[in-house]
CSV table of C-alpha atoms and ligand atoms in Angstrom, one decimal:
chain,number,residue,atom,x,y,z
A,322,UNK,CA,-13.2,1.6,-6.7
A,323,UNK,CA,-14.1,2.8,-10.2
A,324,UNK,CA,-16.6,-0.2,-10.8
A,325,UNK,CA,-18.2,0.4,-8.2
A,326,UNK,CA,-19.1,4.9,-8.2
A,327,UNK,CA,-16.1,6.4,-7.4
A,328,UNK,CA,-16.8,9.8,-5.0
A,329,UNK,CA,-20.7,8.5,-4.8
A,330,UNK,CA,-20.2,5.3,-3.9
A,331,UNK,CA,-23.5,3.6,-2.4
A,332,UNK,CA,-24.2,0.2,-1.2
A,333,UNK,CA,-26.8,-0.2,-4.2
A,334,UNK,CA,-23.6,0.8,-7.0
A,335,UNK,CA,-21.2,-1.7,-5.1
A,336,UNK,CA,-23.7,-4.8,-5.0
A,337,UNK,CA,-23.9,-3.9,-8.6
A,338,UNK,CA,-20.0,-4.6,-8.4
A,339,UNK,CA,-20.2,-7.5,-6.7
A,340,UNK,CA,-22.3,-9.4,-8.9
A,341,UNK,CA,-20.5,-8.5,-12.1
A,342,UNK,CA,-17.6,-9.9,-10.7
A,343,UNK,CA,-19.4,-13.2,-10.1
A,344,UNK,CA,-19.6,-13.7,-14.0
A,345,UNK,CA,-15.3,-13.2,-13.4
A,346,UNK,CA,-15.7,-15.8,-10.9
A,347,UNK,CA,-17.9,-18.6,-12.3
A,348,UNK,CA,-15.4,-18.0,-15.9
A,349,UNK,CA,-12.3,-18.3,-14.2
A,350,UNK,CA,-13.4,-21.3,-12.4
A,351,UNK,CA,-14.6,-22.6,-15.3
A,352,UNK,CA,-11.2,-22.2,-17.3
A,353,UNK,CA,-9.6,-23.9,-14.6
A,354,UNK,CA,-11.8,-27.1,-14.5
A,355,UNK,CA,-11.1,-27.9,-18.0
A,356,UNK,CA,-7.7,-29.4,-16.9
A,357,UNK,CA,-7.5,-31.5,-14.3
A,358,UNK,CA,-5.7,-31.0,-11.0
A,359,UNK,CA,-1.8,-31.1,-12.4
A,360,UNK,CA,-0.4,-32.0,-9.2
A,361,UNK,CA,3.4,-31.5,-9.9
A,362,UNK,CA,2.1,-28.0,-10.1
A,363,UNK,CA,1.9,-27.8,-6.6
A,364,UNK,CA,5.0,-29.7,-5.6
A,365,UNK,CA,8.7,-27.8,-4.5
A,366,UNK,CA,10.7,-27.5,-6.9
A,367,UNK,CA,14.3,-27.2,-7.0
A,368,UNK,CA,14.2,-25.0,-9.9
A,369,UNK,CA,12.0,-22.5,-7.8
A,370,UNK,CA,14.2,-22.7,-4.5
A,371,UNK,CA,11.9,-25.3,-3.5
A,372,UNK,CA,8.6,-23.1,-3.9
A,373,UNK,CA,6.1,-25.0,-6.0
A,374,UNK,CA,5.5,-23.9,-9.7
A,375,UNK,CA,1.9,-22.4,-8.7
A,376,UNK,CA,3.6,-20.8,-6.1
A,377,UNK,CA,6.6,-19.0,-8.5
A,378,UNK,CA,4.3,-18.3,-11.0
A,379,UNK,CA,1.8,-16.0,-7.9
A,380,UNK,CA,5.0,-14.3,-7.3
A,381,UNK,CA,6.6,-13.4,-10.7
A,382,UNK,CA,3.0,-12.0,-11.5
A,383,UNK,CA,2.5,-10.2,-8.7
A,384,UNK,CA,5.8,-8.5,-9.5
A,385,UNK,CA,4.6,-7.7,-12.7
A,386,UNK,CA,1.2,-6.6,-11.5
A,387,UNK,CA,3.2,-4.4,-8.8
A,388,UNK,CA,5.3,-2.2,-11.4
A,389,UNK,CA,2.0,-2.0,-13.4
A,390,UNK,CA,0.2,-0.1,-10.6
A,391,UNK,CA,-2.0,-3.0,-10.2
A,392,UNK,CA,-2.2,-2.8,-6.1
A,393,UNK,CA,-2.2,1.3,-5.9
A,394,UNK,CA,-6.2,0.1,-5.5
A,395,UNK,CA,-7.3,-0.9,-2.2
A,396,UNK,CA,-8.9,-3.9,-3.2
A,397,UNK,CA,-6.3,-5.3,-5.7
A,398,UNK,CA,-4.5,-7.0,-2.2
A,399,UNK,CA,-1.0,-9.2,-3.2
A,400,UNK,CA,-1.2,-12.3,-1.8
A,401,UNK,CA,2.9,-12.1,-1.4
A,402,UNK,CA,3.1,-8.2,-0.5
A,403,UNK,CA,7.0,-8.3,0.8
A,404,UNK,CA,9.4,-6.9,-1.5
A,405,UNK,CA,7.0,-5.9,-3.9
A,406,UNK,CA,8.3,-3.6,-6.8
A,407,UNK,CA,7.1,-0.1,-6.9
A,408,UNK,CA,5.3,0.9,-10.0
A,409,UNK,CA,7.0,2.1,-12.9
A,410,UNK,CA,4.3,4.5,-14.8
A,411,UNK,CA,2.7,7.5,-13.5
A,412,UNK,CA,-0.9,6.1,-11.6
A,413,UNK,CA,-4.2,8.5,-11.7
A,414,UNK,CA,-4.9,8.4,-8.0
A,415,UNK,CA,-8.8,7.1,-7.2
A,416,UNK,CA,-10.8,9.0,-4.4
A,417,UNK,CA,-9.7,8.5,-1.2
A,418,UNK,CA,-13.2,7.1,-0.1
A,419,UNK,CA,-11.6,4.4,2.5
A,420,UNK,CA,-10.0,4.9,5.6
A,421,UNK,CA,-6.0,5.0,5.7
A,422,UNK,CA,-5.9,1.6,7.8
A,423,UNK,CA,-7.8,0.0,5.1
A,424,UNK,CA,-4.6,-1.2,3.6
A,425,UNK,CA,-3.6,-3.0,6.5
A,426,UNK,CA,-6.6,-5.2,6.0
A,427,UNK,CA,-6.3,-8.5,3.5
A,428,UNK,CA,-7.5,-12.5,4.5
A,429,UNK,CA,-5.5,-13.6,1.5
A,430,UNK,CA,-3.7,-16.3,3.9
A,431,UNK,CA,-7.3,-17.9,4.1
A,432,UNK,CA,-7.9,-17.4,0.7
A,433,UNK,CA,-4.9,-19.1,-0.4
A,434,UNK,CA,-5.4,-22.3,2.1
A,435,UNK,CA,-9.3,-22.4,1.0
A,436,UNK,CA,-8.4,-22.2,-2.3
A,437,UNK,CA,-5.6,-25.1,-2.4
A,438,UNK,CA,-7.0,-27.5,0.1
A,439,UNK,CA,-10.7,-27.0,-0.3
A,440,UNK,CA,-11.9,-25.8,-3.6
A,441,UNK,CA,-10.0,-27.2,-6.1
A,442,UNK,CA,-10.4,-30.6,-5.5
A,443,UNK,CA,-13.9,-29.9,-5.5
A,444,UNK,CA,-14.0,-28.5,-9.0
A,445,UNK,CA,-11.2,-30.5,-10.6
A,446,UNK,CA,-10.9,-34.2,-11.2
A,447,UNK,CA,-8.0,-36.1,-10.3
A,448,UNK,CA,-5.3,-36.5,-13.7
A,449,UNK,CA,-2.3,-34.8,-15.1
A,450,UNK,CA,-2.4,-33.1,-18.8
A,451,UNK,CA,1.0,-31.8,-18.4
A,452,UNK,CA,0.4,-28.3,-19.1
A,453,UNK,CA,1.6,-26.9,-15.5
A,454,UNK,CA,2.2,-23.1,-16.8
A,455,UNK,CA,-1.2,-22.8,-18.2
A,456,UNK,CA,-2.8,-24.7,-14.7
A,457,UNK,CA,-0.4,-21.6,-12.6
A,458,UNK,CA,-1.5,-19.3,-14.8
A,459,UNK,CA,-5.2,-20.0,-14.3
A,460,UNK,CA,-5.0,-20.8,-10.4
A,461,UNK,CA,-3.4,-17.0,-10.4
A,462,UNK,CA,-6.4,-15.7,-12.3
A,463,UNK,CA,-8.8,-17.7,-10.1
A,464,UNK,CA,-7.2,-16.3,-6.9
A,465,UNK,CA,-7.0,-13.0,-7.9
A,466,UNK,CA,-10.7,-12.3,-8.9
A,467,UNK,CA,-11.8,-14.1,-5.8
A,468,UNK,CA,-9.7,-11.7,-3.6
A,469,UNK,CA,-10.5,-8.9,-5.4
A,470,UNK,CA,-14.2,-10.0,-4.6
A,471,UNK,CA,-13.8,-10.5,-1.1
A,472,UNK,CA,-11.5,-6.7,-0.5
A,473,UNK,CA,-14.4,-4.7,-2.5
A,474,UNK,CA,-16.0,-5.5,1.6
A,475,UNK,CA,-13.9,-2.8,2.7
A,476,UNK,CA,-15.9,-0.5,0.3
A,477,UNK,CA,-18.9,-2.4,1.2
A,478,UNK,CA,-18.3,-1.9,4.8
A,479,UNK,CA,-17.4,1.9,4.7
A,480,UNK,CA,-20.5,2.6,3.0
A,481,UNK,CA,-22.7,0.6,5.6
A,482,UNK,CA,-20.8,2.6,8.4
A,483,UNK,CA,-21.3,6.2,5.8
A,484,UNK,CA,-25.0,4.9,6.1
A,485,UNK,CA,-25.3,4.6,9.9
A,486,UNK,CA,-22.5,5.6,12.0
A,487,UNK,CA,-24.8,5.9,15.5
A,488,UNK,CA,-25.2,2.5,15.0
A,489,UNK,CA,-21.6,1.3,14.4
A,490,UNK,CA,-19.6,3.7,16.3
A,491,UNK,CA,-20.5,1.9,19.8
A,492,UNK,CA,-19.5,-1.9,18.5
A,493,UNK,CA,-16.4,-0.3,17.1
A,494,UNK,CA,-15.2,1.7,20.6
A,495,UNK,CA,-16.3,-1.8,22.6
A,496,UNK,CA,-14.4,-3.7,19.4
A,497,UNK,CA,-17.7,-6.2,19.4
A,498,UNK,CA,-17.0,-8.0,16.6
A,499,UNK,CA,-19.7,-10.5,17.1
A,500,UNK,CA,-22.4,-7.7,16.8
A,501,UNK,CA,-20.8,-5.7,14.2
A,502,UNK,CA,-21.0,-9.0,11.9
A,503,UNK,CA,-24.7,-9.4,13.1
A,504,UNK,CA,-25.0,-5.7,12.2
A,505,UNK,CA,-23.5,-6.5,8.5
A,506,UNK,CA,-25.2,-9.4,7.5
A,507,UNK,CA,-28.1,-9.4,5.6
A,508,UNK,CA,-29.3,-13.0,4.7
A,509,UNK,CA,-31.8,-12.4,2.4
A,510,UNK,CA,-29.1,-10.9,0.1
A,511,UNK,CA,-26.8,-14.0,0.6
A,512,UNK,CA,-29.5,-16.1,0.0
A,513,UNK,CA,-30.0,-14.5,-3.7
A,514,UNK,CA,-26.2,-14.9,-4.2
A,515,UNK,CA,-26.0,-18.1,-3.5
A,516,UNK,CA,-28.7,-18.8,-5.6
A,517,UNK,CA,-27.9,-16.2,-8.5
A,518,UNK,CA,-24.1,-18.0,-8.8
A,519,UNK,CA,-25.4,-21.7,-8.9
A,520,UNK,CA,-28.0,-20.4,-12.0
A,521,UNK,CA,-24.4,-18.2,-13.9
A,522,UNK,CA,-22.5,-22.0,-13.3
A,523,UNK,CA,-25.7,-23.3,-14.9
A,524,UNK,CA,-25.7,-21.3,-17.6
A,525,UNK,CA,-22.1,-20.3,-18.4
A,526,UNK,CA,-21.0,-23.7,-18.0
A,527,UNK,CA,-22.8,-25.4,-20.7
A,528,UNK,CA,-21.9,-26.5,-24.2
A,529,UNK,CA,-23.7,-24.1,-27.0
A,530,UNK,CA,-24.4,-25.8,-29.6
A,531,UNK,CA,-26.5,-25.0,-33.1
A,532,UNK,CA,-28.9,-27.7,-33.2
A,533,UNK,CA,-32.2,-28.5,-31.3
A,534,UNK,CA,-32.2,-29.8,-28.1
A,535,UNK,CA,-34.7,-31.6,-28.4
A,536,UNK,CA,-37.2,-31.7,-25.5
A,537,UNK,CA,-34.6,-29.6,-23.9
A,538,UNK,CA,-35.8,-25.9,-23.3
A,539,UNK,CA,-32.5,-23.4,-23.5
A,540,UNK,CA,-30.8,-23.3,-20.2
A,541,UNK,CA,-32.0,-26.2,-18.7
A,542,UNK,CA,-29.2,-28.5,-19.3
A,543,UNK,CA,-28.9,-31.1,-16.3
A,544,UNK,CA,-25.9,-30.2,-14.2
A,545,UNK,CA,-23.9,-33.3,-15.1
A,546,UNK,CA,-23.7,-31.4,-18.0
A,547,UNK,CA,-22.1,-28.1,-16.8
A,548,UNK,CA,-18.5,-27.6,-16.6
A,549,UNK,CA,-18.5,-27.1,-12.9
A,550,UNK,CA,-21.1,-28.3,-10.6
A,551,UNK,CA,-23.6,-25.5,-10.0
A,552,UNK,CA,-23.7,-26.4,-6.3
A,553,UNK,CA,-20.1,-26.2,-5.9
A,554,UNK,CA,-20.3,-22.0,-6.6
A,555,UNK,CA,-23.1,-22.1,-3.9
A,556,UNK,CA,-21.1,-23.6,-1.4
A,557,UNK,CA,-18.0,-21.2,-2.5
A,558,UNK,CA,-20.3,-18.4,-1.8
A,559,UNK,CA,-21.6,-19.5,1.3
A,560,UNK,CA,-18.8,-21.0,2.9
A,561,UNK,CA,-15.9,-19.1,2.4
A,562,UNK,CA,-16.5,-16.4,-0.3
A,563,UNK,CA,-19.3,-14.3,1.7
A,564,UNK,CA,-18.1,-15.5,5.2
A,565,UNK,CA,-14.6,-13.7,4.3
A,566,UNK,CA,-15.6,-10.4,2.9
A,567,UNK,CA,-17.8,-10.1,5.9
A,568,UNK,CA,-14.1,-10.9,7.8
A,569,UNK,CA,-12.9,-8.2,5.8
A,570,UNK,CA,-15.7,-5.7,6.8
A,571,UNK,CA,-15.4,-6.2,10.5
A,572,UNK,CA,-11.5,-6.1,10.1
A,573,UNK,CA,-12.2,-2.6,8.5
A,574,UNK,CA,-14.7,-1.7,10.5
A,575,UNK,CA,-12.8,-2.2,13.8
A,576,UNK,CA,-10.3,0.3,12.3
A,577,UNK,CA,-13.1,2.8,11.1
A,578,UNK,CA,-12.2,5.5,14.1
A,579,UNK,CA,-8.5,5.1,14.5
B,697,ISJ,C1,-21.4,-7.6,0.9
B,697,ISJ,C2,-22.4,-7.4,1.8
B,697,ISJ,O1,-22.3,-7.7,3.1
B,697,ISJ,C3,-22.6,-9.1,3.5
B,697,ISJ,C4,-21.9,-10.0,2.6
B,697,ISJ,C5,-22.5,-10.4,1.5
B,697,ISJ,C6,-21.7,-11.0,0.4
B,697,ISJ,O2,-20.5,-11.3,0.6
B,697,ISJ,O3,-22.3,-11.2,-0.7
B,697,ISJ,C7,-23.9,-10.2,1.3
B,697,ISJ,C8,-24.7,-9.7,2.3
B,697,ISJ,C9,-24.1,-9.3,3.6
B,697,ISJ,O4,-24.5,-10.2,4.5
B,697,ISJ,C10,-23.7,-6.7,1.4
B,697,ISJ,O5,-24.4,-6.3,2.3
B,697,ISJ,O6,-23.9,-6.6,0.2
């Protein structure tokens, strides 16, 4: 991963990663919530041989994205791999810094469901602008960015194993998953996510404007304000965004020493 130190990759240079693509994150949710939910998006459609819109539009991209070279990286996943095209232009190849098997590893099912069911109704309100290509093409955006988020744990995980492979190798022979996720998690560094993402919804999502606020200080707009409710990038983080790249670490991890 290029973002994140190529050949000297540390855990230090992939954090750093990680929390630029949280700006990707809060924007892309942000574009999103300025329509509201667009349910025929989501509903089969004849025209797409009863696939939804959302749905066609994921897989027409992803086809694009494929003859690009988008998913030669290991954390670009698909989230529709079968059939995908081969790319069309010559690719530099990155260091090979993961393990082979690491390709085998994706939770973009559980992105996808979280996504759909949970998330966007928790950041969108109920209503229908009509503009269904532009809603596809920003759900795509949104679901890309969060999965590429969540696969850069296969980086984080390899480092973490680089870093102390006494410590790992047992779990991984015994396939403990429970205390190789207890060996992974480091809450105080959650907790500063979770708190660093609700202050970027904060910020990012309010209106800039040239006059003065008065007895308003900059950045202190109330959160009925912002574009997306601070707290609902908190409990994105919490609940699903850090839970699954920890699922993708241990998935990695269990395939360290094939
Ligand atoms: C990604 C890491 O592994 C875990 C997952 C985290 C996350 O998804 O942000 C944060 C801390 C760790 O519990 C890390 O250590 O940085």
């Amino acid at each position: 991963m290029d973002a994140a130190g190529g050949e000297q990759l540390s855990l230090a240079a992939v954090r750093d990663a990680l929390v630029r693509l949280e700006d990707s994150v809060v924007f892309a949710l942000l574009e999103r919530a300025m329509h509201p939910r667009n349910a025929p998006a989501y509903a089969p459609a004849a025209a797409g041989e009863g696939r939804s819109l959302v749905e066609f539009f994921v897989r027409e991209a992803e086809a694009l994205n494929a003859k690009a070279g988008h998913y030669q990286k290991p954390e670009n996943v698909p989230f529709f791999a079968q059939d995908l095209p081969s790319p069309l232009f010559p690719t530099k190849s990155s260091p090979k810094v993961l393990h082979p098997l690491a390709s085998l590893v994706t939770v973009n099912d559980a992105i996808w469901k979280m996504y759909f069911n949970e998330l966007l109704p928790l950041f969108t309100v109920d209503g229908d602008d009509g503009s269904y290509a532009e809603t596809a093409a920003l759900d795509f955006a949104c679901l890309q960015v969060l999965s590429r988020r969540i696969h850069i744990g296969k980086y984080v995980a390899e480092v973490k194993f680089k870093d102390a492979p006494q410590d790992y190798s047992p779990l991984i022979q015994a396939k403990d998953s429970n205390s190789l996720m207890d060996l992974l998690t480091f809450k105080a560094v959650e907790e500063k996510v979770k708190k660093r993402v609700e202050k970027k919804a904060r910020t990012f999502g309010q209106d800039v404007t040239l006059e003065d606020n008065a007895g308003k200080q900059e950045g202190t707009s109330g959160d009925s304000e912002c574009k997306v409710d601070p707290t609902v990038l908190s409990k994105l983080y919490d609940q699903w965004v850090m839970p699954l790249t920890k699922d993708v670490e241990v998935e990695y991890l269990l395939r360290r020493l094939d």
